[in-house]
Short mmCIF file of C-alpha atoms and ligand atoms in Angstrom, two decimals:
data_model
loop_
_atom_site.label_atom_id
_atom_site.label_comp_id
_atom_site.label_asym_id
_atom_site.label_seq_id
_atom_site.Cartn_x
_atom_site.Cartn_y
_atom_site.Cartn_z
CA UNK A 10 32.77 22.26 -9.20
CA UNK A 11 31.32 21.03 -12.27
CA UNK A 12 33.08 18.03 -13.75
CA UNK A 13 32.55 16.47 -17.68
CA UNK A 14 32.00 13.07 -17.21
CA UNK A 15 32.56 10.91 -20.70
CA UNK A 16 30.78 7.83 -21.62
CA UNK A 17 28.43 5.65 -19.32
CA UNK A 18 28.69 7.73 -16.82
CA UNK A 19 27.25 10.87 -18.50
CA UNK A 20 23.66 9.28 -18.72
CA UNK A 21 23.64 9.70 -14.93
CA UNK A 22 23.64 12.65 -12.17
CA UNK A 23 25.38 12.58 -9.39
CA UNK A 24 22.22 12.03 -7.18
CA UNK A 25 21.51 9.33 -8.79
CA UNK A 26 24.90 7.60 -8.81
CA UNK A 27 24.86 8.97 -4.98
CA UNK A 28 21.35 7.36 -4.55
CA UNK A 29 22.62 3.68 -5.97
CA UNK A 30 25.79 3.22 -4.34
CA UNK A 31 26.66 -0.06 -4.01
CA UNK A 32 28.76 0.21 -0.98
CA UNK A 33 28.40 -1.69 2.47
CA UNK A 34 27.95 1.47 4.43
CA UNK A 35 25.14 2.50 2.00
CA UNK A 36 23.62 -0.93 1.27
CA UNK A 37 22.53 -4.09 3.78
CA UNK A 38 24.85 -6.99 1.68
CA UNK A 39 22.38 -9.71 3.02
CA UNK A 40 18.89 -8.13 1.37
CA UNK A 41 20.56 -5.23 -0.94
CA UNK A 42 18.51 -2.59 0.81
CA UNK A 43 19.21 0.74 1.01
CA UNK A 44 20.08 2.24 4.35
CA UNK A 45 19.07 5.78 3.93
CA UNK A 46 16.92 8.10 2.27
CA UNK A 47 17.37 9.77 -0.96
CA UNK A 48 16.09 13.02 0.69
CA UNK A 49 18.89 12.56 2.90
CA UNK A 50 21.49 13.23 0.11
CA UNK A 51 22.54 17.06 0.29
CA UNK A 52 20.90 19.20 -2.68
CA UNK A 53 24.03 20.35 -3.80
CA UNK A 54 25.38 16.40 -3.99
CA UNK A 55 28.33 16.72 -6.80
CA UNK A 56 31.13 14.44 -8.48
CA UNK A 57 34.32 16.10 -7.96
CA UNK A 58 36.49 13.10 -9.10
CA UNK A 59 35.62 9.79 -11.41
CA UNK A 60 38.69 7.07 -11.89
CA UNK A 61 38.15 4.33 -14.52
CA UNK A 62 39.89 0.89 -14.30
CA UNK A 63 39.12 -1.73 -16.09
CA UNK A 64 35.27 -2.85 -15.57
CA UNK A 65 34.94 -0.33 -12.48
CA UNK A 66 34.53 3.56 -12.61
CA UNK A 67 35.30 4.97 -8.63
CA UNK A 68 33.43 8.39 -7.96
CA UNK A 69 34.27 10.52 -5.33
CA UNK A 70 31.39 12.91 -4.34
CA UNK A 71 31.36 16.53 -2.47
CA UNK A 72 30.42 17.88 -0.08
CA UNK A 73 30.68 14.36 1.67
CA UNK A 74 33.84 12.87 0.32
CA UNK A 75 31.62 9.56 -0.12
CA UNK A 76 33.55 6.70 -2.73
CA UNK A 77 31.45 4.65 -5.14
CA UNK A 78 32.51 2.05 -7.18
CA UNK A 79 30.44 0.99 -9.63
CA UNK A 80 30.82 -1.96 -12.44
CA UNK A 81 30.73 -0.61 -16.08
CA UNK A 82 28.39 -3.59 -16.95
CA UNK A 83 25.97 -3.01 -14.20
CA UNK A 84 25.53 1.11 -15.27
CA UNK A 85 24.96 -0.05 -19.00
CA UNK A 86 22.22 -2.40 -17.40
CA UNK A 87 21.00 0.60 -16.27
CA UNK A 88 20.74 2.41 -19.10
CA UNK A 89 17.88 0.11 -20.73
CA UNK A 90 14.95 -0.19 -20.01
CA UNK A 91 13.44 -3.43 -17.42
CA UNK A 92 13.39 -6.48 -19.34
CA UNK A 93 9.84 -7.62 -19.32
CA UNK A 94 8.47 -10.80 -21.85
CA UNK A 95 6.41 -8.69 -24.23
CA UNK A 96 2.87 -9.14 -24.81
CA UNK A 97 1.50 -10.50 -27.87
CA UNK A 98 -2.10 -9.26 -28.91
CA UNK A 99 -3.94 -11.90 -30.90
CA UNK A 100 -7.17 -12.57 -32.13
CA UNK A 101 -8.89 -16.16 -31.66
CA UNK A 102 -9.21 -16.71 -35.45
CA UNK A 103 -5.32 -16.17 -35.75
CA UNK A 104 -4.25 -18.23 -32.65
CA UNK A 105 -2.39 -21.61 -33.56
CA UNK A 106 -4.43 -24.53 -32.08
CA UNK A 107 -1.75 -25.24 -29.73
CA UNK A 108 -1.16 -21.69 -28.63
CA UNK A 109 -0.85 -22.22 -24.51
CA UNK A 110 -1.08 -25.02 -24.18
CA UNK A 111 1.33 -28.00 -22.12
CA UNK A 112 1.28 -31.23 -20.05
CA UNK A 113 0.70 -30.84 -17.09
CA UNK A 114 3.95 -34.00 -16.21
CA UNK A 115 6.66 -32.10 -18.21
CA UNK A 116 5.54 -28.85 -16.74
CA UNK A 117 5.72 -30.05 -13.31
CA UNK A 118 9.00 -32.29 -14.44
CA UNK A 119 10.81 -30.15 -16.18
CA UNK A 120 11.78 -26.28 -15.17
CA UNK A 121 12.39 -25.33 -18.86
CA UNK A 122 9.10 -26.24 -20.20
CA UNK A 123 7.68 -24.39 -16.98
CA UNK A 124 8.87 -21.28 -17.67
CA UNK A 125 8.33 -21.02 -21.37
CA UNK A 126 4.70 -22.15 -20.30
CA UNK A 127 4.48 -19.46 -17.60
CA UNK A 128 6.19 -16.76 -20.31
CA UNK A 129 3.26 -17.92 -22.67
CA UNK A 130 1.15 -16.52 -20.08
CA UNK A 131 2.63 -12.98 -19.76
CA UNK A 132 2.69 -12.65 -23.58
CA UNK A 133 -0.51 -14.21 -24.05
CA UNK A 134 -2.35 -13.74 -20.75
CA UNK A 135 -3.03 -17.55 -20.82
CA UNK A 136 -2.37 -21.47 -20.87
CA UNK A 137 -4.07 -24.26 -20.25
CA UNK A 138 -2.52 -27.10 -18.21
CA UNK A 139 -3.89 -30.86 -19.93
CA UNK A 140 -3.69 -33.60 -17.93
CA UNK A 141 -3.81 -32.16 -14.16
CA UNK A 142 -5.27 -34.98 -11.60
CA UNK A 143 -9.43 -34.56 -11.71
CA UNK A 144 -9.56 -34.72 -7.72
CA UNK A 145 -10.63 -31.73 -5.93
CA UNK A 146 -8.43 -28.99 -4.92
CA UNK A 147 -6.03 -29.80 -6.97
CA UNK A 148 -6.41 -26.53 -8.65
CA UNK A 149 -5.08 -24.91 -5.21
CA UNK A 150 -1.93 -27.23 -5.95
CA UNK A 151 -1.12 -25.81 -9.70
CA UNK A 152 -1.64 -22.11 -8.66
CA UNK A 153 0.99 -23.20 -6.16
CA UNK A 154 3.22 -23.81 -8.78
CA UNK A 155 4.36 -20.46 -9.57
CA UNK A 156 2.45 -18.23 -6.85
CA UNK A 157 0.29 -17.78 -3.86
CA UNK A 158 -3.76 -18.12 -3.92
CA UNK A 159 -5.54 -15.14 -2.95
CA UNK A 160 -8.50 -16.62 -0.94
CA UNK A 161 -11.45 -13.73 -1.26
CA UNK A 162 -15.19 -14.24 0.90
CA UNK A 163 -15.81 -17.44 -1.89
CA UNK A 164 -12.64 -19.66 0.43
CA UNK A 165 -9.62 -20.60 -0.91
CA UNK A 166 -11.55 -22.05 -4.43
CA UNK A 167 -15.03 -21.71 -5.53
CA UNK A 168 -17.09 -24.27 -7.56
CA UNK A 169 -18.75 -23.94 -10.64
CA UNK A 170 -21.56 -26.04 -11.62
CA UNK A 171 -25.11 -25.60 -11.54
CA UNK A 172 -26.68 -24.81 -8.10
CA UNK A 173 -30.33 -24.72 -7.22
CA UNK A 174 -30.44 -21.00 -6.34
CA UNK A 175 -27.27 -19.65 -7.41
CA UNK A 176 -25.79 -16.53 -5.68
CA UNK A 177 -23.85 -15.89 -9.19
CA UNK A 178 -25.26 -16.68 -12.32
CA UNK A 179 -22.04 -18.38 -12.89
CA UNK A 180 -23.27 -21.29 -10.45
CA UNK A 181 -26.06 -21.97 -13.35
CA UNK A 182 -26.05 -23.22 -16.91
CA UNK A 183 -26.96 -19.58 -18.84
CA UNK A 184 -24.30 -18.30 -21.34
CA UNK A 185 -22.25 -15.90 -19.66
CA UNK A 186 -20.64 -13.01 -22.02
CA UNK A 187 -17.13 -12.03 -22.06
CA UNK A 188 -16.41 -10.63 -18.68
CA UNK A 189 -13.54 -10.21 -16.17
CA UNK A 190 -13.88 -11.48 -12.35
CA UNK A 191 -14.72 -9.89 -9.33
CA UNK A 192 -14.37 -6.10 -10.79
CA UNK A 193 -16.28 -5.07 -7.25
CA UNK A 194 -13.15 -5.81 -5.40
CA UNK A 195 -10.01 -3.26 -4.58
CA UNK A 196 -7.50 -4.24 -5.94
CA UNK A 197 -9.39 -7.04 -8.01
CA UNK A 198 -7.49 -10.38 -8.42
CA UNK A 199 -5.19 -10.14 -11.13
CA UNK A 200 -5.32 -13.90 -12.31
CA UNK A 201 -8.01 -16.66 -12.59
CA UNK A 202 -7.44 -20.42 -12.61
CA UNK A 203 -10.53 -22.83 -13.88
CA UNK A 204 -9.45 -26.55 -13.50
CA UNK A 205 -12.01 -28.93 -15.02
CA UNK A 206 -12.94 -31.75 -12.89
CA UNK A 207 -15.84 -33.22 -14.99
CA UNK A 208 -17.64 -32.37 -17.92
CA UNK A 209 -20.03 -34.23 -19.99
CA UNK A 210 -22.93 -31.74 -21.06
CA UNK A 211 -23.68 -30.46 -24.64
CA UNK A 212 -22.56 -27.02 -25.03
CA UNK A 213 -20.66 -24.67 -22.15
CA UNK A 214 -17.37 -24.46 -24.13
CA UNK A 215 -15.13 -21.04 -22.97
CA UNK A 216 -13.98 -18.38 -24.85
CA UNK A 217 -11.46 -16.21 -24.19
CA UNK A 218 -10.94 -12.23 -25.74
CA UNK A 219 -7.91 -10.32 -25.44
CA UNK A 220 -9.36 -7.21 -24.23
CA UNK A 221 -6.37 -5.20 -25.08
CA UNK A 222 -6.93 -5.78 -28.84
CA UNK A 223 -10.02 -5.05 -27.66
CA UNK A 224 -9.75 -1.63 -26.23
CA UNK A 225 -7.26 -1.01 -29.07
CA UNK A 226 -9.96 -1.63 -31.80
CA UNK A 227 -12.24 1.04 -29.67
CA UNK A 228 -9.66 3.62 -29.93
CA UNK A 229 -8.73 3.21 -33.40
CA UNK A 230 -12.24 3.14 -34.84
CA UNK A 231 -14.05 5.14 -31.37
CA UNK A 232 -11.24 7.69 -30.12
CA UNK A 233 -14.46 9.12 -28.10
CA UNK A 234 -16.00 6.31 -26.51
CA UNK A 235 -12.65 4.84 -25.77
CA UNK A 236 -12.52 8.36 -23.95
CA UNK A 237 -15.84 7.91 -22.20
CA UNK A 238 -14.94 4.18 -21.46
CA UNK A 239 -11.15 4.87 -19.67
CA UNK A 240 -12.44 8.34 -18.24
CA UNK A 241 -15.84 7.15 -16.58
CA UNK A 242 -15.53 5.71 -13.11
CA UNK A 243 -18.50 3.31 -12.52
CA UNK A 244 -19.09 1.36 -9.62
CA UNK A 245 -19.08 -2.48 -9.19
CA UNK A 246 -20.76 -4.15 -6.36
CA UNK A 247 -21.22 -7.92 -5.39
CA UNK A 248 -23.30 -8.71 -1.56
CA UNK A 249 -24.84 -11.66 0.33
CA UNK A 250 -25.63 -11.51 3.89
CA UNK A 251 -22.39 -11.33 5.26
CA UNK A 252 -20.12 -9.33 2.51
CA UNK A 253 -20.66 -6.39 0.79
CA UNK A 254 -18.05 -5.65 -1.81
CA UNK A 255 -17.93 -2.46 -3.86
CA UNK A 256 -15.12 -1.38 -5.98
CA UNK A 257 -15.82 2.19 -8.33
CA UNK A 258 -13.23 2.27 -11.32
CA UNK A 259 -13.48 2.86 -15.03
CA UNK A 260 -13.76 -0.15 -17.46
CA UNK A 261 -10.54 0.74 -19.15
CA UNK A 262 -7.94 1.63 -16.99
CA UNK A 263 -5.29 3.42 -18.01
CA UNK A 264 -1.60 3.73 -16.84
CA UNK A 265 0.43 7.23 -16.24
CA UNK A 266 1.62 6.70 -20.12
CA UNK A 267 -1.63 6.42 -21.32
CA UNK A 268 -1.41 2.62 -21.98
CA UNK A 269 -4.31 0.14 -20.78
CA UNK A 270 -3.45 -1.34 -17.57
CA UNK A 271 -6.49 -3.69 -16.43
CA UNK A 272 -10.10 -3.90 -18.24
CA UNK A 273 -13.56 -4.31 -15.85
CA UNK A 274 -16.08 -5.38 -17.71
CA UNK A 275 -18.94 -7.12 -16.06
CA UNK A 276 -22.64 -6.17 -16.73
CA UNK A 277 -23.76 -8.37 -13.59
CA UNK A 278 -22.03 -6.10 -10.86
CA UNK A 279 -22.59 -3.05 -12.58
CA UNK A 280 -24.59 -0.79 -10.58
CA UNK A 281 -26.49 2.19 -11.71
CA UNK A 282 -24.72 4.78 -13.36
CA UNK A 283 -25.00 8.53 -11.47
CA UNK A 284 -24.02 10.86 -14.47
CA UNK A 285 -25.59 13.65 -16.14
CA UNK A 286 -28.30 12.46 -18.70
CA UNK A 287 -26.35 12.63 -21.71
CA UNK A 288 -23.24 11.77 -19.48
CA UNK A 289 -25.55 8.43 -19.58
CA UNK A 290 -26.86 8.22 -23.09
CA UNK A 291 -22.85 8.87 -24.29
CA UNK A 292 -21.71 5.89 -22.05
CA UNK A 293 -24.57 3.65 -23.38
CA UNK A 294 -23.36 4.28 -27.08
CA UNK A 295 -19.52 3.47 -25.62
CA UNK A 296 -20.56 0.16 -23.74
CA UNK A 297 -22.58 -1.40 -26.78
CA UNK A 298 -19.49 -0.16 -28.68
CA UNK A 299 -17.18 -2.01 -27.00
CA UNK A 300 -19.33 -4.88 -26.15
CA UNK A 301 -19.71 -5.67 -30.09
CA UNK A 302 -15.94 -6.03 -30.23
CA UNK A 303 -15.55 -8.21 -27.47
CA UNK A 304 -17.99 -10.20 -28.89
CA UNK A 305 -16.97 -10.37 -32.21
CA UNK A 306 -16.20 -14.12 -32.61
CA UNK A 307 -13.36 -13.90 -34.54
CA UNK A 308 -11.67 -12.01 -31.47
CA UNK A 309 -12.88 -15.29 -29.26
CA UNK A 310 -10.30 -18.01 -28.57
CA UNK A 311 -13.04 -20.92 -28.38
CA UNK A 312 -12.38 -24.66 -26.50
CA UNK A 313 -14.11 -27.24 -24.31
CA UNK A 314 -12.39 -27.45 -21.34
CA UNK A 315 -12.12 -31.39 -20.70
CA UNK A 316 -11.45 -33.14 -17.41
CA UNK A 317 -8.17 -32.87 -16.28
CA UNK A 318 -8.01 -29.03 -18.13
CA UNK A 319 -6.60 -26.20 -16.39
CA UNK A 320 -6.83 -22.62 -17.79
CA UNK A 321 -4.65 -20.39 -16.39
CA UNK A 322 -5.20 -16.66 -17.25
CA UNK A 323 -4.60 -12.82 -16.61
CA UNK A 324 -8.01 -11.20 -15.29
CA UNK A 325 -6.48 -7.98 -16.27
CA UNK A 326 -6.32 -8.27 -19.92
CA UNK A 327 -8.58 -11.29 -21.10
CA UNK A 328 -12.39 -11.66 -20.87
CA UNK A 329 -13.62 -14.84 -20.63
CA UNK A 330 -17.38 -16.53 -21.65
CA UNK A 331 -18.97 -19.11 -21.86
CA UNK A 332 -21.91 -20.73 -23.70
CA UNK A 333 -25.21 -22.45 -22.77
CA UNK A 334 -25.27 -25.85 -21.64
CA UNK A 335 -27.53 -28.48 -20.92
CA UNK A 336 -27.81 -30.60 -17.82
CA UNK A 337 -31.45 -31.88 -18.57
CA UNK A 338 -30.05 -35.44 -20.11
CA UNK A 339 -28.31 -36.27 -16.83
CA UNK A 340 -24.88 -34.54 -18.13
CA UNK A 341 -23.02 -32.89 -15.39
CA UNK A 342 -20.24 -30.02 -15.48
CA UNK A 343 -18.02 -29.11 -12.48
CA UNK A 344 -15.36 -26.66 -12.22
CA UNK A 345 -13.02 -25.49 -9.65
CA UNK A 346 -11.67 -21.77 -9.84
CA UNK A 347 -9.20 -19.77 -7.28
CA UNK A 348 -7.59 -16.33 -7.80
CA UNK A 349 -3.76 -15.59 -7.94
CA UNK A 350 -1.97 -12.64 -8.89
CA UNK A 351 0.55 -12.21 -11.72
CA UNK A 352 3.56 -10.40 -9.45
CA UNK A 353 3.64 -14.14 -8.31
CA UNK A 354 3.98 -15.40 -11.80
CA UNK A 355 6.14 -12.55 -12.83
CA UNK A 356 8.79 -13.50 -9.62
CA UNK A 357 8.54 -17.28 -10.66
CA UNK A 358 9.61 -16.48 -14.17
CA UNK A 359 12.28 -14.18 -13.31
CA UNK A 360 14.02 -17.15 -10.55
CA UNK A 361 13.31 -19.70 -13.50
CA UNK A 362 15.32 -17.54 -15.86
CA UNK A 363 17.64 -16.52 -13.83
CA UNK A 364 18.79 -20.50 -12.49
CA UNK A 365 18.76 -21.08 -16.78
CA UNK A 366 21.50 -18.67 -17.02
CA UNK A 367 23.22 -19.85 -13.99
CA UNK A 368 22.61 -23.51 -13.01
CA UNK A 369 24.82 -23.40 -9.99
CA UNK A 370 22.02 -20.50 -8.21
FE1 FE2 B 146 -15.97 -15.52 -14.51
#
């Protein structure tokens, strides 16, 4: 039996509204998990009967007999799409000089500030914290503060200053170009804190690139090397005597709707490419292409981290740099860095937001 269903309810078939009942005997009450499995549901699942009152529609199924009630308000929900803070592509030149930034006090103080500091980061894939306590570690503490560290074969944090014999030319005072971190591991980390603990040399200021402006300047201007770029797995790889890490994905990668999802870029784990020979000479031309946009300086977000700093950013989207420095006259430059992941970030804004609309939760 085939029944017209008016309104709200129209959007959705019956397998679906069978799928989402709300009901006790379909749904654990403590954790909201379903209890069965949508395969379970007979093919031939039906609404036979639909009653409306007030801000509840009741639907009566076949061949099961099964009741649903459902709240008018809660199927309109349905109806648009997930609510996610939208992302905001910038360039460096037309970034406000206070774009990200907060105090570290009223961030930690105050849980309105936080989230509007931790939404800055989903719509601008970073912040930086001022202020922060310069004792080590520390940096462990503020990733704490709206997620979980992902500790990789470097520990919990790794240090960045100049080493003797670095394993990373990170660990030494060379320029590094605009590149994303750890693109040899699967999945890679998805964030990137840097908290500055001391720095007094000339030079070494960061830069940051949004590398989906990026990517979107390729395809506008390069439809085929953005093509080669997001169609060309190539493989990353990082060792030392006890890890070998090797991760092979393209440098743009793109989502089922065609739509960047996360950007590997990173010339110093890059191993040899095993293509066809003008496979290779077409995904030379695509890599300088690309690298002249990322390092465009008007795409560059430019600042000295200072003691006390902590940038906070998305390793999916943004590329960071930075320039040469000099440690000859006795100056001295240390960083601390740990990974986190943005589903972290993305829960802590959503519990934020959700305690704003309701301060009793
Ligand atoms: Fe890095």
């Amino acid at each position: 039996m085939t029944l017209s269903l008016d309104g709200t309810l129209a959007a959705f078939p019956a397998i679906w509204l069978r799928d989402n009942c709300p009901c006790e005997s379909c749904r654990d009450s403590a954790s909201d998990q379903k209890f069965f499995q949508p395969a379970e549901i007979p093919h031939e699942i039906a609404v036979v009967e639909v009653q409306a009152a007030s801000d509840e529609i009741v639907v009566t199924f076949t061949p099961d007999g099964h009741r649903s009630t459902f709240s008018q308000k809660w199927l309109e929900a349905q109806r648009s799409a997930a609510t996610m803070t939208p992302r905001e592509l910038w360039r460096g030149v037309d970034l406000d000089e206070t774009a990200g930034r907060a105090e570290w006090s009223r961030y930690l103080s105050d849980d309105a500030e936080r989230l509007r500091v931790l939404r800055g980061v989903q719509r601008l894939g970073f912040a930086v914290l001022k202020g922060t306590p310069t004792t080590e570690r520390t940096v462990l503490g503020i990733a704490r503060t709206f997620g979980y560290v992902r500790e990789t074969n470097y520990g919990e944090l790794f240090d960045v200053r100049v080493e003797a014999e670095p394993t990373n030319l990170a660990f030494s005072a060379l320029a590094i170009s605009p590149h994303t971190d750890n693109p040899y591991r699967d999945p890679a980390p998805t964030m990137q804190l840097l908290h500055c603990l001391v720095n007094s040399v000339s030079g070494g200021e960061s830069g940051l690139v949004d590398g989906i402006l990026a990517a979107n300047i390729l395809r506008d201007e390069h439809p085929e090397h953005f093509i080669v770029l997001s169609h060309t797995p190539v493989t990353f790889a990082w060792s030392d005597p006890n890890n070998v890490l090797r991760a092979t994905r393209p440098v743009l990668e793109l989502d089922e709707r065609g739509h960047l999802r996360s950007i590997r870029l990173n010339s110093r784990s890059m191993q040899p490419l095993r293509l066809d020979y003008d496979d290779i000479v077409a995904y030379y031309d695509a890599y300088r292409a690309f690298f002249g946009i990322v390092t465009d300086p008007s795409l560059a977000r430019t600042f000295r981290l200072d003691p006390g700093d902590c940038l906070i950013f998305d390793n999916t989207r943004l590329l960071h740099s930075r320039t040469a420095f000099e440690v000859s006259g006795g100056g001295h430059r240390h960083l601390q860095g740990c990974y986190a992941d943005l589903d972290g970030l993305a829960s802590t804004v959503e519990v934020l937001a959700r305690r704003e609309q309701n301060p009793l939760l």
